[in-house]
Coordinates of C-alpha atoms in Angstrom, one line a residue:
X178 CA 126.0 159.9 111.2
X179 CA 124.1 156.7 111.4
X180 CA 125.7 153.4 112.3
X181 CA 125.0 150.4 110.1
X182 CA 124.8 147.2 112.1
X183 CA 125.4 143.9 110.5
X184 CA 122.2 142.0 110.1
X185 CA 122.1 138.6 111.7
X186 CA 119.8 135.9 110.6
X187 CA 116.5 136.1 112.4
X188 CA 115.7 133.0 114.5
X189 CA 112.0 132.3 113.7
X190 CA 110.2 129.1 114.5
X191 CA 109.6 126.9 111.4
X192 CA 106.4 125.1 110.6
X193 CA 108.0 121.8 111.5
X194 CA 108.7 123.2 115.0
X195 CA 105.1 124.4 115.4
X196 CA 103.6 121.1 114.2
X197 CA 105.9 119.1 116.4
X198 CA 105.2 121.3 119.4
X199 CA 101.4 121.0 118.8
X200 CA 101.6 117.1 118.6
X201 CA 103.9 116.9 121.7
X202 CA 101.8 119.4 123.5
X203 CA 98.6 117.4 122.8
X204 CA 100.2 114.3 124.4
X205 CA 101.4 116.4 127.4
X206 CA 97.9 117.7 127.9
X207 CA 96.4 114.3 127.7
X208 CA 99.0 112.8 130.0
X209 CA 98.4 115.5 132.6
X210 CA 94.6 115.1 132.2
X211 CA 94.8 111.4 133.2
X212 CA 96.1 112.4 136.6
X213 CA 92.7 113.8 137.4
X214 CA 90.2 112.4 134.9
X215 CA 89.8 109.5 132.4
X216 CA 86.6 108.6 130.5
X217 CA 86.4 105.3 132.5
X218 CA 88.2 103.5 135.2
X219 CA 91.3 101.9 133.6
X220 CA 90.5 98.5 134.9
X221 CA 86.8 98.5 134.7
X222 CA 85.0 96.3 132.1
X223 CA 82.5 99.0 130.9
X224 CA 81.4 97.4 127.6
X225 CA 81.2 94.3 125.6
X226 CA 84.3 92.4 124.5
X227 CA 85.9 93.9 121.3
X228 CA 83.1 96.4 120.8
X229 CA 83.6 98.7 117.8
X230 CA 83.9 102.4 118.2
X231 CA 80.7 104.1 119.4
X232 CA 79.5 107.2 121.2
X233 CA 80.0 105.4 124.5
X234 CA 83.5 104.1 123.6
X235 CA 85.1 106.3 121.0
X236 CA 88.0 103.9 120.3
X237 CA 86.1 100.7 121.1
X238 CA 86.8 98.2 123.8
X239 CA 89.5 95.5 124.2
X240 CA 89.1 91.8 124.6
X241 CA 88.3 92.2 128.3
X242 CA 85.7 95.0 127.7
X243 CA 87.9 97.9 128.9
X244 CA 87.7 101.2 127.2
X245 CA 90.6 101.5 124.7
X246 CA 90.6 105.3 124.7
X247 CA 91.2 105.3 128.4
X248 CA 94.1 102.9 128.0
X249 CA 95.6 105.0 125.2
X250 CA 95.3 108.2 127.3
X251 CA 97.2 106.6 130.2
X252 CA 99.7 105.3 127.7
X253 CA 100.5 108.9 126.8
X254 CA 101.4 109.6 130.4
X255 CA 103.6 106.5 130.6
X256 CA 105.3 107.4 127.3
X257 CA 106.1 110.9 128.6
X258 CA 107.4 109.5 131.9
X259 CA 109.7 107.1 130.1
X260 CA 110.9 109.7 127.6
X261 CA 111.6 112.4 130.2
X262 CA 113.1 110.0 132.7
X263 CA 115.3 108.1 130.2
X264 CA 116.6 111.4 128.6
X265 CA 117.3 112.8 132.0
X266 CA 119.3 109.8 133.1
X267 CA 121.0 109.5 129.7
X268 CA 122.0 113.2 129.7
X269 CA 123.3 113.1 133.3
X270 CA 125.5 110.1 132.6
X271 CA 126.4 111.0 129.0
X272 CA 127.3 114.6 129.5
X273 CA 129.4 113.8 132.6
X274 CA 131.3 111.1 130.7
X275 CA 131.7 113.2 127.6
X276 CA 133.1 116.2 129.5
X277 CA 135.5 113.9 131.4
X278 CA 136.7 112.4 128.2
X279 CA 137.2 115.8 126.6
X280 CA 139.4 117.0 129.4
X281 CA 141.2 113.7 129.9
X282 CA 144.7 112.8 128.8
X283 CA 145.1 111.4 125.3
X284 CA 145.3 107.7 126.3
X285 CA 142.3 108.0 128.7
X286 CA 140.4 109.9 126.0
X287 CA 141.1 107.2 123.5
X288 CA 140.1 104.4 125.9
X289 CA 136.8 106.1 126.7
X290 CA 136.1 106.8 123.0
X291 CA 136.7 103.2 122.1
X292 CA 134.4 102.1 124.9
X293 CA 131.7 104.4 123.8
X294 CA 132.1 103.2 120.2
X295 CA 131.6 99.6 121.3
X296 CA 128.5 100.5 123.3
X297 CA 127.0 102.4 120.4
X298 CA 127.6 99.4 118.2
X299 CA 125.0 97.5 120.2
X300 CA 121.3 98.4 119.5
X301 CA 119.7 100.5 122.2
X302 CA 116.9 98.0 122.6
X303 CA 119.4 95.2 123.2
X304 CA 121.2 97.0 125.9
X305 CA 117.9 97.9 127.6
X306 CA 116.8 94.3 127.4
X307 CA 120.0 93.2 129.1
X308 CA 119.6 95.7 131.9
X309 CA 115.9 94.7 132.4
X310 CA 116.8 91.0 132.3
X311 CA 119.5 91.6 135.0
X312 CA 116.9 93.1 137.4
X313 CA 114.6 91.0 139.5
X314 CA 111.4 91.9 137.7
X315 CA 110.2 94.2 135.0
X316 CA 108.8 97.6 136.1
X317 CA 108.4 101.1 134.8
X318 CA 111.3 102.3 136.8
X319 CA 113.5 99.5 135.5
X320 CA 112.6 100.3 131.9
X321 CA 113.4 104.0 132.4
X322 CA 116.7 103.2 134.0
X323 CA 117.6 100.7 131.3
X324 CA 116.8 103.1 128.5
X325 CA 118.6 105.9 130.2
X326 CA 121.8 103.8 130.4
X327 CA 121.4 102.6 126.8
X328 CA 121.0 106.2 125.5
X329 CA 123.9 107.6 127.6
X330 CA 126.6 106.3 125.2
X331 CA 125.3 108.3 122.3
X332 CA 125.0 111.4 124.4
X333 CA 128.5 110.9 125.8
X334 CA 130.1 110.5 122.4
X335 CA 128.4 113.7 121.0
X336 CA 129.3 115.6 124.2
X337 CA 132.9 114.6 123.9
X338 CA 133.1 115.7 120.3
X339 CA 131.4 119.1 120.9
X340 CA 133.3 119.8 124.1
X341 CA 136.7 119.1 122.5
X342 CA 135.9 121.7 119.8
X343 CA 135.1 124.3 122.4
X344 CA 138.2 123.5 124.5
X345 CA 140.4 124.2 121.4
X346 CA 139.1 127.8 121.0
X347 CA 141.1 130.8 121.9
X348 CA 138.8 132.1 124.7
X349 CA 139.0 128.8 126.5
X350 CA 142.8 128.8 126.2
X351 CA 142.8 132.3 127.6
X352 CA 140.6 131.2 130.5
X353 CA 142.9 128.3 131.3
X354 CA 146.0 130.5 131.2
X355 CA 144.3 133.0 133.5
X356 CA 143.9 130.2 136.1
X357 CA 140.2 129.3 135.7
X358 CA 139.4 125.9 137.1
X359 CA 138.1 123.2 134.7
X360 CA 134.8 123.3 136.5
X361 CA 134.5 127.0 135.8
X362 CA 135.4 126.5 132.2
X363 CA 132.8 123.8 131.8
X364 CA 130.1 125.9 133.5
X365 CA 130.9 129.2 131.7
X366 CA 132.2 128.2 128.3
X367 CA 131.7 124.5 127.4
X368 CA 128.1 123.8 128.4
X369 CA 126.6 127.1 127.0
X370 CA 128.3 126.5 123.6
X371 CA 127.4 122.8 123.3
X372 CA 123.8 123.0 124.6
X373 CA 122.0 124.1 121.4
X374 CA 123.3 121.1 119.4
X375 CA 123.0 118.8 122.4
X376 CA 119.4 119.7 123.0
X377 CA 118.5 118.7 119.5
X378 CA 120.1 115.3 120.0
X379 CA 118.3 114.9 123.4
X380 CA 115.0 115.6 121.7
X381 CA 115.7 112.8 119.2
X382 CA 116.7 110.5 122.0
X383 CA 113.3 111.2 123.6
X384 CA 111.6 109.7 120.5
X385 CA 113.9 106.7 120.5
X386 CA 113.2 106.1 124.2
X387 CA 109.4 106.1 123.6
X388 CA 109.7 103.6 120.7
X389 CA 112.2 101.4 122.7
X390 CA 109.8 101.4 125.8
X391 CA 106.9 100.4 123.5
X392 CA 109.1 97.6 122.1
X393 CA 110.1 96.4 125.6
X394 CA 106.4 96.4 126.7
X395 CA 105.5 94.5 123.5
X396 CA 108.0 91.8 124.5
X397 CA 106.8 91.8 128.1
X398 CA 109.9 93.5 129.5
X399 CA 108.4 97.0 130.0
X400 CA 105.8 98.4 132.4
X401 CA 103.7 95.5 133.7
X402 CA 99.9 95.6 134.1
X403 CA 97.9 97.6 135.1
X404 CA 100.2 100.1 133.3
X405 CA 98.6 100.7 129.9
X406 CA 101.7 101.0 127.8
X407 CA 101.2 101.4 124.1
X408 CA 103.5 98.5 123.4
X409 CA 101.4 96.2 125.7
X410 CA 98.2 97.4 124.1
X411 CA 99.6 96.5 120.7
X412 CA 100.7 93.1 122.0
X413 CA 97.3 92.4 123.4
X414 CA 95.5 93.5 120.2
X415 CA 97.8 91.3 118.1
X416 CA 95.6 88.2 118.3
X417 CA 92.4 90.1 117.2
X418 CA 94.0 92.5 114.7
X419 CA 91.9 91.0 111.8
X420 CA 88.6 90.7 113.6
X421 CA 88.9 93.9 115.7
X422 CA 91.6 96.1 114.2
X423 CA 90.5 99.2 116.2
X424 CA 92.3 97.8 119.3
X425 CA 95.6 98.2 117.5
X426 CA 94.8 101.3 115.5
X427 CA 94.4 103.7 118.5
X428 CA 97.7 102.9 120.3
X429 CA 99.5 102.7 117.0
X430 CA 98.3 106.1 116.0
X431 CA 99.2 107.5 119.4
X432 CA 102.8 106.1 119.2
X433 CA 103.3 107.4 115.6
X434 CA 101.9 110.8 116.4
X435 CA 104.2 111.4 119.4
X436 CA 107.2 110.0 117.6
X437 CA 106.6 112.2 114.5
X438 CA 105.9 115.2 116.8
X439 CA 109.2 114.8 118.7
X440 CA 111.1 114.4 115.5
X441 CA 109.5 117.5 113.9
X442 CA 110.2 119.4 117.2
X443 CA 113.8 118.4 117.1
X444 CA 114.1 119.5 113.5
X445 CA 112.7 122.8 114.4
X446 CA 115.1 123.1 117.3
X447 CA 117.9 122.5 114.8
X448 CA 116.7 125.4 112.7
X449 CA 116.5 127.7 115.7
X450 CA 120.0 126.7 116.8
X451 CA 121.4 127.2 113.3
X452 CA 119.3 129.7 111.3
X453 CA 121.8 129.7 108.5
X454 CA 120.9 126.0 107.9
X455 CA 117.5 126.9 106.5
X456 CA 119.0 129.7 104.3
X457 CA 121.4 127.2 102.8
X458 CA 118.7 124.6 102.2

């Protein structure tokens, strides 16, 4: 006698996940490459001012004669540092607050939920600007901390919602009746069940952090020189965008490609976390 097993949906990577992974992976490779090699020294004036793209300078030179491709490559490293750092800080703060709110008493939960709703009502960039302005001077570390704090409210709210659903399940109730501590419940039941959905949100927050850092640098509140942030490159190329547009095209394409790649990657993660979603689409 043969046993017939119920067929579960096969979790296969979608084309969006593959394209997103390729775009993000390209920026990761470029960012790591800048640690050991760049076409030119980042601060060296290796060509004429505002030279067009050529074999010597594939993306041209800026108004000071520096190689634009070198600046954009270093910008990839800075964007990845900001994205990873901000998401790590936002996840650490947000997941902790969300779990505490899920296990808190009703009035404390309502108070935390109301506070999170108020913070979410403020734009992420505005909160980051306030944190940076409160510091003594703008720096890459300050920008990462500011963006991490700004993103934590969204992560906390989602964590609270997901954790409360898990807490109401029968197996968590059985674990609590059996005497398991809340730390054990969080470690063994809550986090493993909320992580697939939470990871998709964190991937999206990564893209938001990259765009927000570029916006801060464009406003002069991000990583200061000699850090070649894409936002600062766009700000410097603003005055010559009509006479020498290539200075803005290269960092703009880099910013768009990484943002699109992260969003496609997140969409692919959503398909992997919920394979029935694609079947229903």
